[in-house]
Amino acid sequence: MNSGAIGIFDSGIGGLTVAAAVRQLLPNESTIYIGDTARVPYGPKSPETVRRYAREILDWLLHQDVKAIVVACNTVSAHALDDLRTRSPVPVIGVIKPGARAAAHATTTNTVGVIGTAGTIASGAYRIALQRINPAMRVVEQACPLFVPLVEEGWLDHEATRFVAEEYLRPMRNHGIDVLVLGCTHYPMLKPLLREVMGPEVQLIDSAEATAGELARVLNELGLVAPARSAVTQRWVATDDPARFAKVGAVFMSGSPAPVELAELGKLDA
Ligand code: DGL
């Protein structure tokens, strides 16, 4: 047993969907969530830059003595997971494998759609994970970079978002997918709209719940589960503009993440 906190990080606010799933499944666990709001978005950035940013966050979290780390960001999981794992003395869990596993389990046609940031789609990380599970899997991929700013604007059910979704997803409908992986932290917020655009025969897979399940499995396996009666704490940390983090964060969780601390990642090097 171990009452240390679990570190959860994302490029910004979207990873709160994963934090909420962790809180729901593991209410006895303390968490420290850090969102790199100073440098978001990671989606359009190069793999090298994303890896460098992710290492800085890893170092910051390890300074907080976390017992495990959840990479709640799809783009970081796609570009940096192996690198983080080789550097971390504590287990590091990403969102891609759990999401791919859930999708492979759900599809009956072995034809899966994946949407994500430009970086996640360019990396092919979901396709690779899905085809590792089933080499015969057909994977149809589409980057949807405009979804992130639309969600942050709170335009979850808005004509502009519907128009953009139609543009991105229309070609996918002709491929006979029966499962669509929402391979970005922000996309679960668009579930009702995406369900309308894709139709009822396409199941939407959100990796947040699957990732919380994977975290629970790892904590159990390594004997890191918090004792039932330990005091539970939650810290919310941003690298810029804590007030905006709290405000926009409320869109991603029931209740606003507050109070929000400010961290300066560069300070660790000093
Ligand atoms: N958190 C990112 C992801 O899941 C989306 C936002 C960004 O581009 O940084 O890929």
GROMACS .gro file of C-alpha atoms and ligand atoms in nm:
model
  280
    1MET     CA    1   0.000   0.000   0.000
    2ASN     CA    2   0.113   0.352  -0.075
    3SER     CA    3  -0.069   0.675   0.004
    4GLY     CA    4   0.145   0.889  -0.231
    5ALA     CA    5  -0.024   1.094  -0.501
    6ILE     CA    6  -0.073   1.002  -0.864
    7GLY     CA    7   0.063   1.259  -1.109
    8ILE     CA    8  -0.159   1.332  -1.408
    9PHE     CA    9  -0.047   1.564  -1.684
   10ASP     CA   10  -0.164   1.710  -2.010
   11SER     CA   11  -0.066   1.985  -2.248
   12GLY     CA   12  -0.343   2.190  -2.089
   13ILE     CA   13  -0.693   2.152  -1.961
   14GLY     CA   14  -0.830   1.861  -2.167
   15GLY     CA   15  -0.666   1.593  -1.952
   16LEU     CA   16  -0.919   1.681  -1.682
   17THR     CA   17  -1.146   1.428  -1.859
   18VAL     CA   18  -0.891   1.163  -1.756
   19ALA     CA   19  -0.852   1.312  -1.405
   20ALA     CA   20  -1.230   1.295  -1.362
   21ALA     CA   21  -1.234   0.927  -1.468
   22VAL     CA   22  -0.948   0.852  -1.223
   23ARG     CA   23  -1.133   1.025  -0.941
   24GLN     CA   24  -1.450   0.832  -1.023
   25LEU     CA   25  -1.281   0.491  -1.033
   26LEU     CA   26  -1.021   0.546  -0.757
   27PRO     CA   27  -1.175   0.783  -0.499
   28ASN     CA   28  -0.915   0.690  -0.234
   29GLU     CA   29  -0.624   0.812  -0.443
   30SER     CA   30  -0.468   1.158  -0.409
   31THR     CA   31  -0.385   1.331  -0.736
   32ILE     CA   32  -0.170   1.615  -0.866
   33TYR     CA   33  -0.284   1.737  -1.207
   34ILE     CA   34  -0.055   1.963  -1.406
   35GLY     CA   35  -0.157   2.125  -1.734
   36ASP     CA   36   0.105   2.303  -1.943
   37THR     CA   37  -0.124   2.593  -2.025
   38ALA     CA   38   0.178   2.814  -2.106
   39ARG     CA   39   0.269   2.602  -2.408
   40VAL     CA   40  -0.057   2.439  -2.520
   41PRO     CA   41  -0.137   2.325  -2.790
   42TYR     CA   42   0.107   2.036  -2.834
   43GLY     CA   43  -0.094   1.887  -3.125
   44PRO     CA   44   0.077   2.082  -3.407
   45LYS     CA   45   0.430   2.072  -3.251
   46SER     CA   46   0.716   1.846  -3.358
   47PRO     CA   47   0.778   1.515  -3.177
   48GLU     CA   48   1.113   1.649  -3.045
   49THR     CA   49   0.953   1.956  -2.891
   50VAL     CA   50   0.672   1.751  -2.736
   51ARG     CA   51   0.930   1.511  -2.587
   52ARG     CA   52   1.130   1.801  -2.440
   53TYR     CA   53   0.820   1.955  -2.281
   54ALA     CA   54   0.706   1.617  -2.150
   55ARG     CA   55   1.046   1.552  -1.985
   56GLU     CA   56   1.021   1.883  -1.800
   57ILE     CA   57   0.679   1.793  -1.668
   58LEU     CA   58   0.800   1.445  -1.571
   59ASP     CA   59   1.084   1.602  -1.369
   60TRP     CA   60   0.841   1.840  -1.200
   61LEU     CA   61   0.606   1.557  -1.104
   62LEU     CA   62   0.891   1.339  -0.975
   63HIS     CA   63   0.993   1.633  -0.751
   64GLN     CA   64   0.644   1.608  -0.599
   65ASP     CA   65   0.715   1.242  -0.507
   66VAL     CA   66   0.432   1.093  -0.707
   67LYS     CA   67   0.399   0.713  -0.701
   68ALA     CA   68   0.273   0.679  -1.060
   69ILE     CA   69   0.220   0.908  -1.358
   70VAL     CA   70  -0.067   0.920  -1.605
   71VAL     CA   71   0.007   1.088  -1.937
   72ALA     CA   72  -0.344   1.218  -2.000
   73CYS     CA   73  -0.246   1.376  -2.333
   74ASN     CA   74  -0.280   1.174  -2.654
   75THR     CA   75  -0.014   1.377  -2.835
   76VAL     CA   76   0.242   1.321  -2.556
   77SER     CA   77   0.146   0.952  -2.534
   78ALA     CA   78   0.199   0.925  -2.910
   79HIS     CA   79   0.540   1.095  -2.921
   80ALA     CA   80   0.699   1.056  -2.579
   81LEU     CA   81   0.569   0.759  -2.379
   82ASP     CA   82   0.869   0.529  -2.433
   83ASP     CA   83   1.110   0.815  -2.363
   84LEU     CA   84   0.930   0.902  -2.037
   85ARG     CA   85   0.923   0.538  -1.930
   86THR     CA   86   1.297   0.498  -1.968
   87ARG     CA   87   1.350   0.810  -1.753
   88SER     CA   88   1.095   0.746  -1.480
   89PRO     CA   89   1.151   0.543  -1.164
   90VAL     CA   90   0.772   0.520  -1.119
   91PRO     CA   91   0.522   0.359  -1.359
   92VAL     CA   92   0.402   0.578  -1.648
   93ILE     CA   93   0.063   0.506  -1.807
   94GLY     CA   94  -0.045   0.654  -2.139
   95VAL     CA   95  -0.388   0.686  -2.300
   96ILE     CA   96  -0.327   0.517  -2.635
   97LYS     CA   97  -0.295   0.149  -2.547
   98PRO     CA   98  -0.600   0.146  -2.317
   99GLY     CA   99  -0.803   0.331  -2.585
  100ALA     CA  100  -0.688   0.096  -2.860
  101ARG     CA  101  -0.771  -0.206  -2.646
  102ALA     CA  102  -1.122  -0.075  -2.578
  103ALA     CA  103  -1.174  -0.008  -2.951
  104ALA     CA  104  -1.047  -0.351  -3.057
  105HIS     CA  105  -1.284  -0.507  -2.806
  106ALA     CA  106  -1.581  -0.304  -2.935
  107THR     CA  107  -1.547  -0.344  -3.312
  108THR     CA  108  -1.729  -0.626  -3.488
  109THR     CA  109  -1.623  -0.526  -3.841
  110ASN     CA  110  -1.252  -0.482  -3.756
  111THR     CA  111  -1.277  -0.137  -3.913
  112VAL     CA  112  -1.198   0.138  -3.665
  113GLY     CA  113  -1.185   0.516  -3.712
  114VAL     CA  114  -0.939   0.727  -3.515
  115ILE     CA  115  -0.950   1.104  -3.478
  116GLY     CA  116  -0.687   1.313  -3.301
  117THR     CA  117  -0.452   1.608  -3.324
  118ALA     CA  118  -0.224   1.646  -3.625
  119GLY     CA  119   0.067   1.506  -3.419
  120THR     CA  120  -0.120   1.202  -3.290
  121ILE     CA  121  -0.249   1.109  -3.635
  122ALA     CA  122   0.088   1.169  -3.804
  123SER     CA  123   0.254   0.939  -3.548
  124GLY     CA  124   0.023   0.650  -3.641
  125ALA     CA  125   0.033   0.552  -3.272
  126TYR     CA  126  -0.331   0.433  -3.255
  127ARG     CA  127  -0.302   0.243  -3.584
  128ILE     CA  128   0.013   0.069  -3.462
  129ALA     CA  129  -0.147  -0.018  -3.126
  130LEU     CA  130  -0.466  -0.147  -3.294
  131GLN     CA  131  -0.280  -0.357  -3.551
  132ARG     CA  132  -0.058  -0.498  -3.277
  133ILE     CA  133  -0.376  -0.632  -3.116
  134ASN     CA  134  -0.520  -0.750  -3.448
  135PRO     CA  135  -0.299  -0.733  -3.760
  136ALA     CA  136  -0.610  -0.753  -3.982
  137MET     CA  137  -0.759  -0.435  -3.832
  138ARG     CA  138  -0.847  -0.165  -4.085
  139VAL     CA  139  -0.781   0.178  -3.936
  140VAL     CA  140  -0.916   0.499  -4.089
  141GLU     CA  141  -0.745   0.807  -3.946
  142GLN     CA  142  -0.835   1.174  -3.955
  143ALA     CA  143  -0.669   1.473  -3.787
  144CYS     CA  144  -0.925   1.723  -3.652
  145PRO     CA  145  -0.713   2.017  -3.532
  146LEU     CA  146  -1.000   2.267  -3.522
  147PHE     CA  147  -1.187   2.070  -3.254
  148VAL     CA  148  -0.952   2.176  -2.970
  149PRO     CA  149  -1.009   2.553  -3.000
  150LEU     CA  150  -1.383   2.498  -3.058
  151VAL     CA  151  -1.411   2.298  -2.734
  152GLU     CA  152  -1.204   2.552  -2.539
  153GLU     CA  153  -1.441   2.819  -2.667
  154GLY     CA  154  -1.725   2.613  -2.515
  155TRP     CA  155  -1.887   2.562  -2.858
  156LEU     CA  156  -1.990   2.207  -2.782
  157ASP     CA  157  -2.326   2.228  -2.957
  158HIS     CA  158  -2.275   2.503  -3.211
  159GLU     CA  159  -2.341   2.528  -3.584
  160ALA     CA  160  -1.974   2.608  -3.656
  161THR     CA  161  -1.862   2.294  -3.472
  162ARG     CA  162  -2.124   2.083  -3.651
  163PHE     CA  163  -2.006   2.219  -3.988
  164VAL     CA  164  -1.640   2.141  -3.905
  165ALA     CA  165  -1.730   1.793  -3.778
  166GLU     CA  166  -1.924   1.718  -4.099
  167GLU     CA  167  -1.624   1.826  -4.307
  168TYR     CA  168  -1.378   1.611  -4.112
  169LEU     CA  169  -1.595   1.304  -4.063
  170ARG     CA  170  -1.798   1.273  -4.383
  171PRO     CA  171  -1.523   1.075  -4.562
  172MET     CA  172  -1.497   0.838  -4.263
  173ARG     CA  173  -1.861   0.738  -4.291
  174ASN     CA  174  -1.793   0.581  -4.631
  175HIS     CA  175  -1.536   0.341  -4.488
  176GLY     CA  176  -1.779   0.129  -4.288
  177ILE     CA  177  -1.626   0.195  -3.946
  178ASP     CA  178  -1.834   0.074  -3.650
  179VAL     CA  179  -1.611   0.229  -3.382
  180LEU     CA  180  -1.459   0.577  -3.361
  181VAL     CA  181  -1.174   0.641  -3.118
  182LEU     CA  182  -1.182   0.992  -2.973
  183GLY     CA  183  -0.803   1.016  -2.966
  184CYS     CA  184  -0.773   1.359  -2.807
  185THR     CA  185  -0.849   1.481  -2.456
  186HIS     CA  186  -1.096   1.741  -2.583
  187TYR     CA  187  -1.311   1.524  -2.805
  188PRO     CA  188  -1.517   1.349  -2.533
  189MET     CA  189  -1.675   1.692  -2.477
  190LEU     CA  190  -1.816   1.669  -2.831
  191LYS     CA  191  -1.971   1.324  -2.783
  192PRO     CA  192  -2.337   1.424  -2.837
  193LEU     CA  193  -2.253   1.618  -3.155
  194LEU     CA  194  -2.019   1.348  -3.288
  195ARG     CA  195  -2.285   1.084  -3.219
  196GLU     CA  196  -2.530   1.283  -3.434
  197VAL     CA  197  -2.278   1.327  -3.715
  198MET     CA  198  -2.160   0.963  -3.718
  199GLY     CA  199  -2.499   0.801  -3.662
  200PRO     CA  200  -2.610   0.545  -3.402
  201GLU     CA  201  -2.431   0.248  -3.560
  202VAL     CA  202  -2.087   0.395  -3.477
  203GLN     CA  203  -1.971   0.346  -3.118
  204LEU     CA  204  -1.757   0.626  -2.972
  205ILE     CA  205  -1.458   0.521  -2.762
  206ASP     CA  206  -1.319   0.761  -2.507
  207SER     CA  207  -0.986   0.650  -2.362
  208ALA     CA  208  -1.035   0.832  -2.028
  209GLU     CA  209  -1.224   0.546  -1.861
  210ALA     CA  210  -1.003   0.276  -2.014
  211THR     CA  211  -0.695   0.465  -1.890
  212ALA     CA  212  -0.832   0.490  -1.534
  213GLY     CA  213  -0.891   0.113  -1.551
  214GLU     CA  214  -0.532   0.055  -1.664
  215LEU     CA  215  -0.404   0.276  -1.380
  216ALA     CA  216  -0.608   0.071  -1.129
  217ARG     CA  217  -0.460  -0.251  -1.270
  218VAL     CA  218  -0.102  -0.120  -1.247
  219LEU     CA  219  -0.146   0.011  -0.891
  220ASN     CA  220  -0.285  -0.327  -0.784
  221GLU     CA  221  -0.015  -0.523  -0.956
  222LEU     CA  222   0.265  -0.316  -0.799
  223GLY     CA  223   0.107  -0.292  -0.452
  224LEU     CA  224   0.072   0.086  -0.482
  225VAL     CA  225  -0.298   0.121  -0.397
  226ALA     CA  226  -0.377   0.384  -0.129
  227PRO     CA  227  -0.513   0.250   0.200
  228ALA     CA  228  -0.891   0.294   0.223
  229ARG     CA  229  -0.878   0.543   0.508
  230SER     CA  230  -0.593   0.765   0.388
  231ALA     CA  231  -0.659   1.142   0.360
  232VAL     CA  232  -0.729   1.223  -0.006
  233THR     CA  233  -0.588   1.544  -0.153
  234GLN     CA  234  -0.623   1.694  -0.499
  235ARG     CA  235  -0.390   1.956  -0.641
  236TRP     CA  236  -0.449   2.143  -0.965
  237VAL     CA  237  -0.150   2.311  -1.125
  238ALA     CA  238  -0.111   2.520  -1.440
  239THR     CA  239   0.199   2.667  -1.602
  240ASP     CA  240   0.013   2.985  -1.698
  241ASP     CA  241  -0.307   3.173  -1.617
  242PRO     CA  242  -0.454   2.969  -1.328
  243ALA     CA  243  -0.777   3.170  -1.348
  244ARG     CA  244  -0.844   3.060  -1.708
  245PHE     CA  245  -0.754   2.702  -1.613
  246ALA     CA  246  -1.019   2.708  -1.340
  247LYS     CA  247  -1.278   2.868  -1.571
  248VAL     CA  248  -1.229   2.649  -1.878
  249GLY     CA  249  -1.160   2.346  -1.657
  250ALA     CA  250  -1.514   2.368  -1.528
  251VAL     CA  251  -1.634   2.275  -1.880
  252PHE     CA  252  -1.438   1.947  -1.851
  253MET     CA  253  -1.543   1.843  -1.500
  254SER     CA  254  -1.849   1.866  -1.284
  255GLY     CA  255  -1.729   2.146  -1.057
  256SER     CA  256  -1.437   2.375  -1.121
  257PRO     CA  257  -1.081   2.257  -1.046
  258ALA     CA  258  -0.979   2.500  -0.771
  259PRO     CA  259  -0.769   2.643  -0.624
  260VAL     CA  260  -0.517   2.633  -0.909
  261GLU     CA  261  -0.145   2.670  -0.834
  262LEU     CA  262   0.107   2.816  -1.076
  263ALA     CA  263   0.424   2.618  -1.158
  264GLU     CA  264   0.728   2.735  -1.351
  265LEU     CA  265   0.878   2.428  -1.510
  266GLY     CA  266   1.206   2.598  -1.607
  267LYS     CA  267   1.276   2.673  -1.238
  268LEU     CA  268   1.375   2.309  -1.183
  269ASP     CA  269   1.682   2.356  -1.401
  270ALA     CA  270   1.801   2.649  -1.192
  271DGL     N1  271  -0.411   1.724  -2.501
  271DGL     C1  272  -0.395   1.718  -2.644
  271DGL     C2  273  -0.421   1.574  -2.691
  271DGL     O1  274  -0.487   1.495  -2.627
  271DGL     C3  275  -0.489   1.814  -2.716
  271DGL     C4  276  -0.452   1.960  -2.699
  271DGL     C5  277  -0.318   1.995  -2.761
  271DGL     O2  278  -0.306   2.000  -2.887
  271DGL     O3  279  -0.225   2.017  -2.685
  271DGL     O4  280  -0.370   1.536  -2.794
   0.00000   0.00000   0.00000
